[in-house]
Amino acid sequence: MDKSVIDRRLEQMKAEGVIFETNVNAGEDLSVRYMQRSFDAVVLTMGATTPRDLQIPGREWTGVHFAMDFLRGQNRKLNGVTEPTIHAKDKRVVVLGGGDTGSDCVGTSIRQGARQVIQVELLAKPPQQRSVDNPWPTWPHILRTSSSQEEGCERLWSVASKEFVGENGGVRGVKVVDLQWRGRECSEVKGSERVLEADLVLLAMGFVHVEHGPLVQEAGLCLDQRGNITVDEEAMTCVPGIFAAGDAVQGASLVVRAMYQGRRAAEGVERYLAGR
Ligand SMILES: Cc1cc2nc3c(=O)[nH]c(=O)nc-3n(C[C@H](O)[C@H](O)[C@H](O)COP(=O)(O)OP(=O)(O)OC[C@H]3O[C@@H](n4cnc5c(N)ncnc54)[C@H](O)[C@@H]3O)c2cc1C
């Protein structure tokens, strides 16, 4: 999306009286107690940013990074803040994870001048069209190709990563094996082990839950089994006056869902304040 759309919306919200304060780490720079004392209601929308890690042998080699550390660096460069510390130029890049984050890593690597980009997905390659057990109106599980992937990367499906291979402290490849899927079960294909050469490996395998930092802990928020914040039908957490919405509640998801939840939380806050 063109960033001017976001700028326009920010200006509109400022004109409506919303005050934006950036570079503030809520929970650390602002204590929960201070926020509760100073505001009649608090809405937490800090996303689900704890990345899923891959603890296989060789995880400690330099050159193995979480996707967001790589992508954030590029955003900071584009905003003229700092040069990225992780760069794909002239590197053979392996992206582990076939979702939106992985796709952004593919596009960013190509634009930074990567020598080669391979994207690896654990699950099987989706069909071109809906299968019989995936009828309308359920979400279509079909093969999608993003504009980043169209820029030129090799995509592998049904592939598991077994080890990061390295030398002299730096990663040199990912040992992988093909998988045979039968329904939800899978097994390794004998003799299919091989090493995908790589100087940069980006872990884009999703996010496990909201960060369990001071904001969550100091407030004493209740979490669900997956580690995200639980809310009631009014979007209020188990702490009266503290609401939550978006990925912090539902786990890593989509912008449209976060927007829907944000609106629900706004309605919940309105009813809460009206009833006080
Ligand atoms: C790389 C990537 C690509 C994606 N691509 C797509 C896509 O193509 N389409 C789509 O629909 N969805 C996509 N998503 C998912 C989408 O971005 C999220 O579902 C959506 O942004 C969730 O909105 P949110 O407001 O809940 O959280 P976020 O958008 O994650 O916003 C949380 C904000 O809170 C801030 N924050 C966190 N902790 C604190 C704190 N303690 N104090 C102050 N601020 C804090 C963070 O810096 C962040 O700005 C993508 C996600 C990623 C990571």
mmCIF file of C-alpha atoms and ligand atoms in Angstrom:
data_model
loop_
_atom_site.group_PDB
_atom_site.id
_atom_site.type_symbol
_atom_site.label_atom_id
_atom_site.label_comp_id
_atom_site.label_asym_id
_atom_site.label_seq_id
_atom_site.Cartn_x
_atom_site.Cartn_y
_atom_site.Cartn_z
ATOM 1 C CA MET A 1 0.000 0.000 0.000
ATOM 2 C CA ASP A 2 1.209 3.469 -0.816
ATOM 3 C CA LYS A 3 2.432 5.073 2.412
ATOM 4 C CA SER A 4 0.632 8.321 1.511
ATOM 5 C CA VAL A 5 -2.648 6.537 2.326
ATOM 6 C CA ILE A 6 -1.402 5.955 5.867
ATOM 7 C CA ASP A 7 -0.111 9.537 6.167
ATOM 8 C CA ARG A 8 -3.523 10.820 5.075
ATOM 9 C CA ARG A 9 -5.283 8.697 7.695
ATOM 10 C CA LEU A 10 -2.851 9.853 10.408
ATOM 11 C CA GLU A 11 -3.541 13.490 9.569
ATOM 12 C CA GLN A 12 -7.274 12.831 9.701
ATOM 13 C CA MET A 13 -6.996 11.184 13.125
ATOM 14 C CA LYS A 14 -4.780 13.991 14.453
ATOM 15 C CA ALA A 15 -7.377 16.509 13.274
ATOM 16 C CA GLU A 16 -9.998 14.513 15.181
ATOM 17 C CA GLY A 17 -7.950 14.950 18.359
ATOM 18 C CA VAL A 18 -5.889 11.752 18.604
ATOM 19 C CA ILE A 19 -2.426 12.400 20.055
ATOM 20 C CA PHE A 20 0.335 10.136 18.696
ATOM 21 C CA GLU A 21 3.491 9.646 20.741
ATOM 22 C CA THR A 22 6.229 7.668 19.020
ATOM 23 C CA ASN A 23 9.393 6.125 20.478
ATOM 24 C CA VAL A 24 7.523 5.207 23.643
ATOM 25 C CA ASN A 25 7.848 1.639 24.873
ATOM 26 C CA ALA A 26 4.660 1.127 26.866
ATOM 27 C CA GLY A 27 5.321 -1.038 29.892
ATOM 28 C CA GLU A 28 8.907 0.237 30.123
ATOM 29 C CA ASP A 29 8.832 3.997 29.429
ATOM 30 C CA LEU A 30 5.257 4.178 30.748
ATOM 31 C CA SER A 31 4.317 1.847 33.568
ATOM 32 C CA VAL A 32 0.979 0.060 33.474
ATOM 33 C CA ARG A 33 0.090 1.657 36.808
ATOM 34 C CA TYR A 34 0.748 5.122 35.365
ATOM 35 C CA MET A 35 -1.469 4.374 32.352
ATOM 36 C CA GLN A 36 -4.269 3.038 34.540
ATOM 37 C CA ARG A 37 -4.059 6.124 36.749
ATOM 38 C CA SER A 38 -3.962 8.571 33.844
ATOM 39 C CA PHE A 39 -6.557 7.091 31.489
ATOM 40 C CA ASP A 40 -10.105 5.834 31.963
ATOM 41 C CA ALA A 41 -9.518 3.006 29.491
ATOM 42 C CA VAL A 42 -6.414 1.495 27.896
ATOM 43 C CA VAL A 43 -6.438 -0.489 24.626
ATOM 44 C CA LEU A 44 -3.463 -2.750 23.931
ATOM 45 C CA THR A 45 -2.723 -3.461 20.264
ATOM 46 C CA MET A 46 0.934 -4.423 20.289
ATOM 47 C CA GLY A 47 0.719 -7.280 17.806
ATOM 48 C CA ALA A 48 2.035 -10.831 18.068
ATOM 49 C CA THR A 49 5.707 -10.301 17.470
ATOM 50 C CA THR A 50 7.426 -13.252 19.169
ATOM 51 C CA PRO A 51 8.893 -15.143 16.200
ATOM 52 C CA ARG A 52 8.838 -18.931 15.861
ATOM 53 C CA ASP A 53 12.426 -20.140 16.182
ATOM 54 C CA LEU A 54 14.025 -23.216 14.637
ATOM 55 C CA GLN A 55 16.247 -24.899 17.201
ATOM 56 C CA ILE A 56 18.163 -27.290 14.971
ATOM 57 C CA PRO A 57 21.934 -27.900 15.035
ATOM 58 C CA GLY A 58 23.907 -24.886 13.801
ATOM 59 C CA ARG A 59 21.315 -22.295 14.889
ATOM 60 C CA GLU A 60 24.198 -20.295 16.389
ATOM 61 C CA TRP A 61 26.043 -19.673 13.077
ATOM 62 C CA THR A 62 26.131 -16.013 12.109
ATOM 63 C CA GLY A 63 23.972 -15.334 9.084
ATOM 64 C CA VAL A 64 20.855 -17.012 10.507
ATOM 65 C CA HIS A 65 18.376 -14.265 11.361
ATOM 66 C CA PHE A 66 14.743 -13.713 12.189
ATOM 67 C CA ALA A 67 12.866 -12.250 9.218
ATOM 68 C CA MET A 68 11.732 -9.147 11.077
ATOM 69 C CA ASP A 69 15.307 -8.180 12.038
ATOM 70 C CA PHE A 70 16.112 -8.210 8.320
ATOM 71 C CA LEU A 71 12.914 -6.442 7.169
ATOM 72 C CA ARG A 72 13.045 -3.804 9.918
ATOM 73 C CA GLY A 73 16.595 -2.923 8.839
ATOM 74 C CA GLN A 74 15.416 -2.279 5.287
ATOM 75 C CA ASN A 75 12.483 -0.142 6.501
ATOM 76 C CA ARG A 76 14.880 1.948 8.580
ATOM 77 C CA LYS A 77 17.085 2.450 5.536
ATOM 78 C CA LEU A 78 14.106 3.479 3.382
ATOM 79 C CA ASN A 79 13.122 5.981 6.073
ATOM 80 C CA GLY A 80 16.680 7.355 6.114
ATOM 81 C CA VAL A 81 17.290 6.298 9.736
ATOM 82 C CA THR A 82 20.192 3.790 9.570
ATOM 83 C CA GLU A 83 21.882 1.396 7.152
ATOM 84 C CA PRO A 84 20.790 -2.243 7.602
ATOM 85 C CA THR A 85 23.159 -4.503 9.537
ATOM 86 C CA ILE A 86 21.807 -7.586 7.724
ATOM 87 C CA HIS A 87 22.150 -7.286 3.948
ATOM 88 C CA ALA A 88 21.458 -9.735 1.120
ATOM 89 C CA LYS A 89 23.690 -8.166 -1.547
ATOM 90 C CA ASP A 90 25.624 -10.842 -3.501
ATOM 91 C CA LYS A 91 24.438 -13.500 -1.042
ATOM 92 C CA ARG A 92 22.722 -16.827 -1.574
ATOM 93 C CA VAL A 93 19.600 -16.430 0.526
ATOM 94 C CA VAL A 94 17.382 -19.191 1.887
ATOM 95 C CA VAL A 95 14.051 -18.052 3.328
ATOM 96 C CA LEU A 96 12.412 -20.597 5.625
ATOM 97 C CA GLY A 97 8.643 -20.080 5.547
ATOM 98 C CA GLY A 98 6.221 -19.645 2.677
ATOM 99 C CA GLY A 99 3.855 -17.014 4.097
ATOM 100 C CA ASP A 100 3.542 -13.228 3.765
ATOM 101 C CA THR A 101 6.613 -12.530 5.899
ATOM 102 C CA GLY A 102 8.678 -14.980 3.855
ATOM 103 C CA SER A 103 7.400 -13.339 0.712
ATOM 104 C CA ASP A 104 8.526 -9.908 1.948
ATOM 105 C CA CYS A 105 11.976 -11.398 2.670
ATOM 106 C CA VAL A 106 12.141 -12.748 -0.887
ATOM 107 C CA GLY A 107 11.285 -9.362 -2.426
ATOM 108 C CA THR A 108 13.618 -7.411 -0.141
ATOM 109 C CA SER A 109 16.512 -9.832 -0.787
ATOM 110 C CA ILE A 110 16.070 -9.557 -4.546
ATOM 111 C CA ARG A 111 15.924 -5.751 -4.408
ATOM 112 C CA GLN A 112 19.060 -5.668 -2.238
ATOM 113 C CA GLY A 113 20.889 -7.612 -4.961
ATOM 114 C CA ALA A 114 20.927 -11.200 -3.667
ATOM 115 C CA ARG A 115 22.759 -13.671 -5.924
ATOM 116 C CA GLN A 116 20.083 -16.336 -5.453
ATOM 117 C CA VAL A 117 16.910 -16.675 -3.372
ATOM 118 C CA ILE A 118 15.261 -19.962 -2.402
ATOM 119 C CA GLN A 119 12.034 -20.040 -0.387
ATOM 120 C CA VAL A 120 11.327 -23.221 1.544
ATOM 121 C CA GLU A 121 7.890 -24.289 2.794
ATOM 122 C CA LEU A 122 7.244 -27.234 5.103
ATOM 123 C CA LEU A 123 3.701 -27.875 3.878
ATOM 124 C CA ALA A 124 2.734 -29.427 0.556
ATOM 125 C CA LYS A 125 2.296 -27.317 -2.574
ATOM 126 C CA PRO A 126 -1.335 -26.142 -2.668
ATOM 127 C CA PRO A 127 -3.474 -26.991 -5.700
ATOM 128 C CA GLN A 128 -4.083 -24.419 -8.464
ATOM 129 C CA GLN A 129 -7.826 -24.633 -7.815
ATOM 130 C CA ARG A 130 -10.039 -25.463 -4.823
ATOM 131 C CA SER A 131 -10.054 -29.138 -3.900
ATOM 132 C CA VAL A 132 -13.391 -30.890 -3.245
ATOM 133 C CA ASP A 133 -12.914 -30.695 0.530
ATOM 134 C CA ASN A 134 -12.398 -26.918 0.315
ATOM 135 C CA PRO A 135 -15.658 -25.600 -1.210
ATOM 136 C CA TRP A 136 -16.925 -22.008 -1.337
ATOM 137 C CA PRO A 137 -17.437 -20.057 0.986
ATOM 138 C CA THR A 138 -14.509 -21.449 3.015
ATOM 139 C CA TRP A 139 -11.145 -19.734 2.531
ATOM 140 C CA PRO A 140 -9.613 -21.088 -0.708
ATOM 141 C CA HIS A 141 -6.397 -23.004 0.000
ATOM 142 C CA ILE A 142 -4.870 -22.558 -3.429
ATOM 143 C CA LEU A 143 -1.449 -21.723 -4.796
ATOM 144 C CA ARG A 144 -0.705 -18.009 -4.596
ATOM 145 C CA THR A 145 2.216 -16.144 -6.073
ATOM 146 C CA SER A 146 3.080 -12.754 -4.632
ATOM 147 C CA SER A 147 4.613 -9.911 -6.619
ATOM 148 C CA SER A 148 7.833 -10.525 -4.628
ATOM 149 C CA GLN A 149 7.942 -14.162 -5.705
ATOM 150 C CA GLU A 150 7.306 -13.094 -9.298
ATOM 151 C CA GLU A 151 10.522 -11.070 -9.110
ATOM 152 C CA GLY A 152 12.365 -14.372 -9.286
ATOM 153 C CA CYS A 153 12.944 -16.946 -6.578
ATOM 154 C CA GLU A 154 12.943 -20.714 -6.450
ATOM 155 C CA ARG A 155 10.100 -22.081 -4.311
ATOM 156 C CA LEU A 156 10.284 -25.466 -2.617
ATOM 157 C CA TRP A 157 7.383 -27.227 -0.872
ATOM 158 C CA SER A 158 7.230 -30.268 1.430
ATOM 159 C CA VAL A 159 10.755 -29.628 2.641
ATOM 160 C CA ALA A 160 11.957 -29.789 6.269
ATOM 161 C CA SER A 161 15.150 -28.174 7.541
ATOM 162 C CA LYS A 162 17.396 -30.468 9.617
ATOM 163 C CA GLU A 163 20.579 -28.501 10.241
ATOM 164 C CA PHE A 164 22.333 -25.216 9.517
ATOM 165 C CA VAL A 165 25.698 -26.055 7.992
ATOM 166 C CA GLY A 166 28.550 -23.605 8.469
ATOM 167 C CA GLU A 167 32.254 -22.929 8.530
ATOM 168 C CA ASN A 168 34.449 -20.315 10.228
ATOM 169 C CA GLY A 169 31.492 -19.163 12.315
ATOM 170 C CA GLY A 170 29.226 -18.343 9.360
ATOM 171 C CA VAL A 171 26.336 -20.270 7.861
ATOM 172 C CA ARG A 172 27.060 -21.913 4.504
ATOM 173 C CA GLY A 173 23.860 -23.833 3.911
ATOM 174 C CA VAL A 174 20.752 -25.560 5.185
ATOM 175 C CA LYS A 175 20.545 -29.343 5.260
ATOM 176 C CA VAL A 176 17.017 -30.240 4.157
ATOM 177 C CA VAL A 177 14.949 -33.323 3.457
ATOM 178 C CA ASP A 178 11.830 -33.853 1.339
ATOM 179 C CA LEU A 179 8.591 -34.760 3.099
ATOM 180 C CA GLN A 180 5.795 -37.030 1.972
ATOM 181 C CA TRP A 181 2.442 -35.712 3.240
ATOM 182 C CA ARG A 182 -0.549 -38.013 3.846
ATOM 183 C CA GLY A 183 -3.339 -35.833 5.200
ATOM 184 C CA ARG A 184 -1.935 -34.145 8.285
ATOM 185 C CA GLU A 185 0.837 -36.718 8.741
ATOM 186 C CA CYS A 186 4.201 -36.548 7.046
ATOM 187 C CA SER A 187 7.330 -38.662 6.777
ATOM 188 C CA GLU A 188 10.803 -37.983 5.433
ATOM 189 C CA VAL A 189 11.634 -39.247 1.950
ATOM 190 C CA LYS A 190 14.645 -41.557 2.277
ATOM 191 C CA GLY A 191 17.725 -40.451 0.359
ATOM 192 C CA SER A 192 16.394 -36.922 -0.292
ATOM 193 C CA GLU A 193 18.710 -35.148 2.170
ATOM 194 C CA ARG A 194 20.745 -32.376 0.588
ATOM 195 C CA VAL A 195 22.281 -29.015 1.423
ATOM 196 C CA LEU A 196 20.863 -25.773 0.023
ATOM 197 C CA GLU A 197 23.829 -23.411 -0.134
ATOM 198 C CA ALA A 198 23.259 -20.172 1.743
ATOM 199 C CA ASP A 199 25.194 -17.218 3.174
ATOM 200 C CA LEU A 200 22.042 -15.728 4.680
ATOM 201 C CA VAL A 201 19.133 -17.676 6.172
ATOM 202 C CA LEU A 202 15.948 -15.836 7.117
ATOM 203 C CA LEU A 203 13.524 -17.463 9.545
ATOM 204 C CA ALA A 204 9.987 -16.531 8.499
ATOM 205 C CA MET A 205 7.994 -19.336 10.066
ATOM 206 C CA GLY A 206 5.362 -17.236 11.721
ATOM 207 C CA PHE A 207 4.908 -15.747 15.153
ATOM 208 C CA VAL A 208 3.966 -17.697 18.238
ATOM 209 C CA HIS A 209 2.238 -15.036 20.348
ATOM 210 C CA VAL A 210 2.240 -11.523 21.766
ATOM 211 C CA GLU A 211 5.457 -10.569 23.551
ATOM 212 C CA HIS A 212 5.275 -11.497 27.218
ATOM 213 C CA GLY A 213 7.048 -8.303 28.240
ATOM 214 C CA PRO A 214 6.377 -5.906 31.112
ATOM 215 C CA LEU A 215 3.133 -4.698 29.535
ATOM 216 C CA VAL A 216 1.551 -8.148 29.767
ATOM 217 C CA GLN A 217 3.192 -9.143 33.029
ATOM 218 C CA GLU A 218 2.831 -5.946 35.038
ATOM 219 C CA ALA A 219 -0.826 -5.645 34.062
ATOM 220 C CA GLY A 220 -1.423 -9.279 35.068
ATOM 221 C CA LEU A 221 -3.242 -10.048 31.809
ATOM 222 C CA CYS A 222 -4.746 -13.504 31.271
ATOM 223 C CA LEU A 223 -3.383 -15.477 28.326
ATOM 224 C CA ASP A 224 -4.888 -18.274 26.264
ATOM 225 C CA GLN A 225 -3.196 -21.623 25.615
ATOM 226 C CA ARG A 226 -1.284 -20.183 22.674
ATOM 227 C CA GLY A 227 0.017 -17.313 24.804
ATOM 228 C CA ASN A 228 -2.155 -14.500 23.418
ATOM 229 C CA ILE A 229 -4.248 -12.067 25.479
ATOM 230 C CA THR A 230 -7.757 -13.261 26.329
ATOM 231 C CA VAL A 231 -10.639 -10.787 26.090
ATOM 232 C CA ASP A 232 -14.393 -10.962 26.691
ATOM 233 C CA GLU A 233 -17.127 -10.117 24.173
ATOM 234 C CA GLU A 234 -16.519 -6.403 24.872
ATOM 235 C CA ALA A 235 -12.806 -6.850 24.006
ATOM 236 C CA MET A 236 -11.899 -6.225 27.662
ATOM 237 C CA THR A 237 -9.060 -8.245 29.171
ATOM 238 C CA CYS A 238 -9.352 -9.889 32.585
ATOM 239 C CA VAL A 239 -8.188 -6.543 34.038
ATOM 240 C CA PRO A 240 -11.074 -4.021 34.214
ATOM 241 C CA GLY A 241 -10.480 -0.998 31.985
ATOM 242 C CA ILE A 242 -7.748 -2.642 29.917
ATOM 243 C CA PHE A 243 -8.897 -3.714 26.454
ATOM 244 C CA ALA A 244 -6.966 -5.518 23.721
ATOM 245 C CA ALA A 245 -7.368 -6.105 19.995
ATOM 246 C CA GLY A 246 -5.609 -7.316 16.874
ATOM 247 C CA ASP A 247 -2.795 -9.839 16.647
ATOM 248 C CA ALA A 248 -2.104 -9.500 20.390
ATOM 249 C CA VAL A 249 -5.451 -11.269 20.909
ATOM 250 C CA GLN A 250 -5.912 -13.473 17.858
ATOM 251 C CA GLY A 251 -2.264 -14.310 17.179
ATOM 252 C CA ALA A 252 -0.522 -13.318 13.942
ATOM 253 C CA SER A 253 -3.260 -12.823 11.371
ATOM 254 C CA LEU A 254 -4.398 -10.288 8.780
ATOM 255 C CA VAL A 255 -4.856 -6.527 8.639
ATOM 256 C CA VAL A 256 -8.597 -6.812 7.972
ATOM 257 C CA ARG A 257 -9.084 -8.917 11.099
ATOM 258 C CA ALA A 258 -7.064 -6.477 13.213
ATOM 259 C CA MET A 259 -9.222 -3.625 11.896
ATOM 260 C CA TYR A 260 -12.410 -5.515 12.728
ATOM 261 C CA GLN A 261 -11.174 -6.217 16.241
ATOM 262 C CA GLY A 262 -10.049 -2.619 16.687
ATOM 263 C CA ARG A 263 -13.561 -1.433 15.897
ATOM 264 C CA ARG A 264 -15.024 -3.976 18.303
ATOM 265 C CA ALA A 265 -12.684 -2.766 21.029
ATOM 266 C CA ALA A 266 -13.676 0.854 20.345
ATOM 267 C CA GLU A 267 -17.339 -0.085 20.808
ATOM 268 C CA GLY A 268 -16.482 -1.976 23.993
ATOM 269 C CA VAL A 269 -14.601 1.025 25.375
ATOM 270 C CA GLU A 270 -17.495 3.326 24.526
ATOM 271 C CA ARG A 271 -19.981 1.134 26.422
ATOM 272 C CA TYR A 272 -17.540 0.773 29.327
ATOM 273 C CA LEU A 273 -17.062 4.543 29.634
ATOM 274 C CA ALA A 274 -20.787 5.240 29.239
ATOM 275 C CA GLY A 275 -21.540 2.851 32.096
ATOM 276 C CA ARG A 276 -19.117 4.411 34.554
HETATM 277 C C1 LIG B 1 6.321 -9.166 7.333
HETATM 278 C C2 LIG B 1 4.826 -9.213 7.458
HETATM 279 C C3 LIG B 1 4.051 -9.176 6.312
HETATM 280 C C4 LIG B 1 2.662 -9.190 6.418
HETATM 281 N N1 LIG B 1 1.918 -9.121 5.272
HETATM 282 C C5 LIG B 1 0.573 -9.058 5.373
HETATM 283 C C6 LIG B 1 -0.234 -8.913 4.207
HETATM 284 O O1 LIG B 1 0.278 -8.874 3.076
HETATM 285 N N2 LIG B 1 -1.588 -8.811 4.374
HETATM 286 C C7 LIG B 1 -2.178 -8.839 5.613
HETATM 287 O O2 LIG B 1 -3.403 -8.703 5.719
HETATM 288 N N3 LIG B 1 -1.433 -9.001 6.724
HETATM 289 C C8 LIG B 1 -0.083 -9.107 6.637
HETATM 290 N N4 LIG B 1 0.663 -9.248 7.774
HETATM 291 C C9 LIG B 1 -0.026 -9.323 9.065
HETATM 292 C C10 LIG B 1 -0.447 -7.924 9.546
HETATM 293 O O3 LIG B 1 0.676 -7.056 9.488
HETATM 294 C C11 LIG B 1 -0.965 -8.018 10.973
HETATM 295 O O4 LIG B 1 -1.992 -8.986 11.058
HETATM 296 C C12 LIG B 1 -1.536 -6.683 11.444
HETATM 297 O O5 LIG B 1 -0.602 -5.644 11.215
HETATM 298 C C13 LIG B 1 -1.878 -6.751 12.927
HETATM 299 O O6 LIG B 1 -2.209 -5.465 13.378
HETATM 300 P P1 LIG B 1 -2.036 -5.072 14.920
HETATM 301 O O7 LIG B 1 -2.422 -3.638 14.991
HETATM 302 O O8 LIG B 1 -2.725 -6.046 15.782
HETATM 303 O O9 LIG B 1 -0.482 -5.245 15.246
HETATM 304 P P2 LIG B 1 0.788 -4.647 14.520
HETATM 305 O O10 LIG B 1 0.486 -4.152 13.157
HETATM 306 O O11 LIG B 1 1.841 -5.689 14.686
HETATM 307 O O12 LIG B 1 1.141 -3.361 15.366
HETATM 308 C C14 LIG B 1 1.653 -3.449 16.664
HETATM 309 C C15 LIG B 1 2.384 -2.147 16.947
HETATM 310 O O13 LIG B 1 2.590 -2.034 18.351
HETATM 311 C C16 LIG B 1 3.919 -1.602 18.580
HETATM 312 N N5 LIG B 1 4.306 -2.070 19.923
HETATM 313 C C17 LIG B 1 4.570 -3.339 20.338
HETATM 314 N N6 LIG B 1 4.861 -3.359 21.646
HETATM 315 C C18 LIG B 1 4.772 -2.079 22.075
HETATM 316 C C19 LIG B 1 4.975 -1.441 23.336
HETATM 317 N N7 LIG B 1 5.317 -2.127 24.438
HETATM 318 N N8 LIG B 1 4.814 -0.092 23.412
HETATM 319 C C20 LIG B 1 4.459 0.637 22.328
HETATM 320 N N9 LIG B 1 4.259 0.085 21.103
HETATM 321 C C21 LIG B 1 4.413 -1.250 20.984
HETATM 322 C C22 LIG B 1 4.720 -2.237 17.458
HETATM 323 O O14 LIG B 1 5.929 -1.536 17.265
HETATM 324 C C23 LIG B 1 3.750 -2.084 16.292
HETATM 325 O O15 LIG B 1 3.899 -0.839 15.668
HETATM 326 C C24 LIG B 1 2.044 -9.265 7.694
HETATM 327 C C25 LIG B 1 2.833 -9.327 8.849
HETATM 328 C C26 LIG B 1 4.209 -9.301 8.735
HETATM 329 C C27 LIG B 1 5.045 -9.365 9.993
#
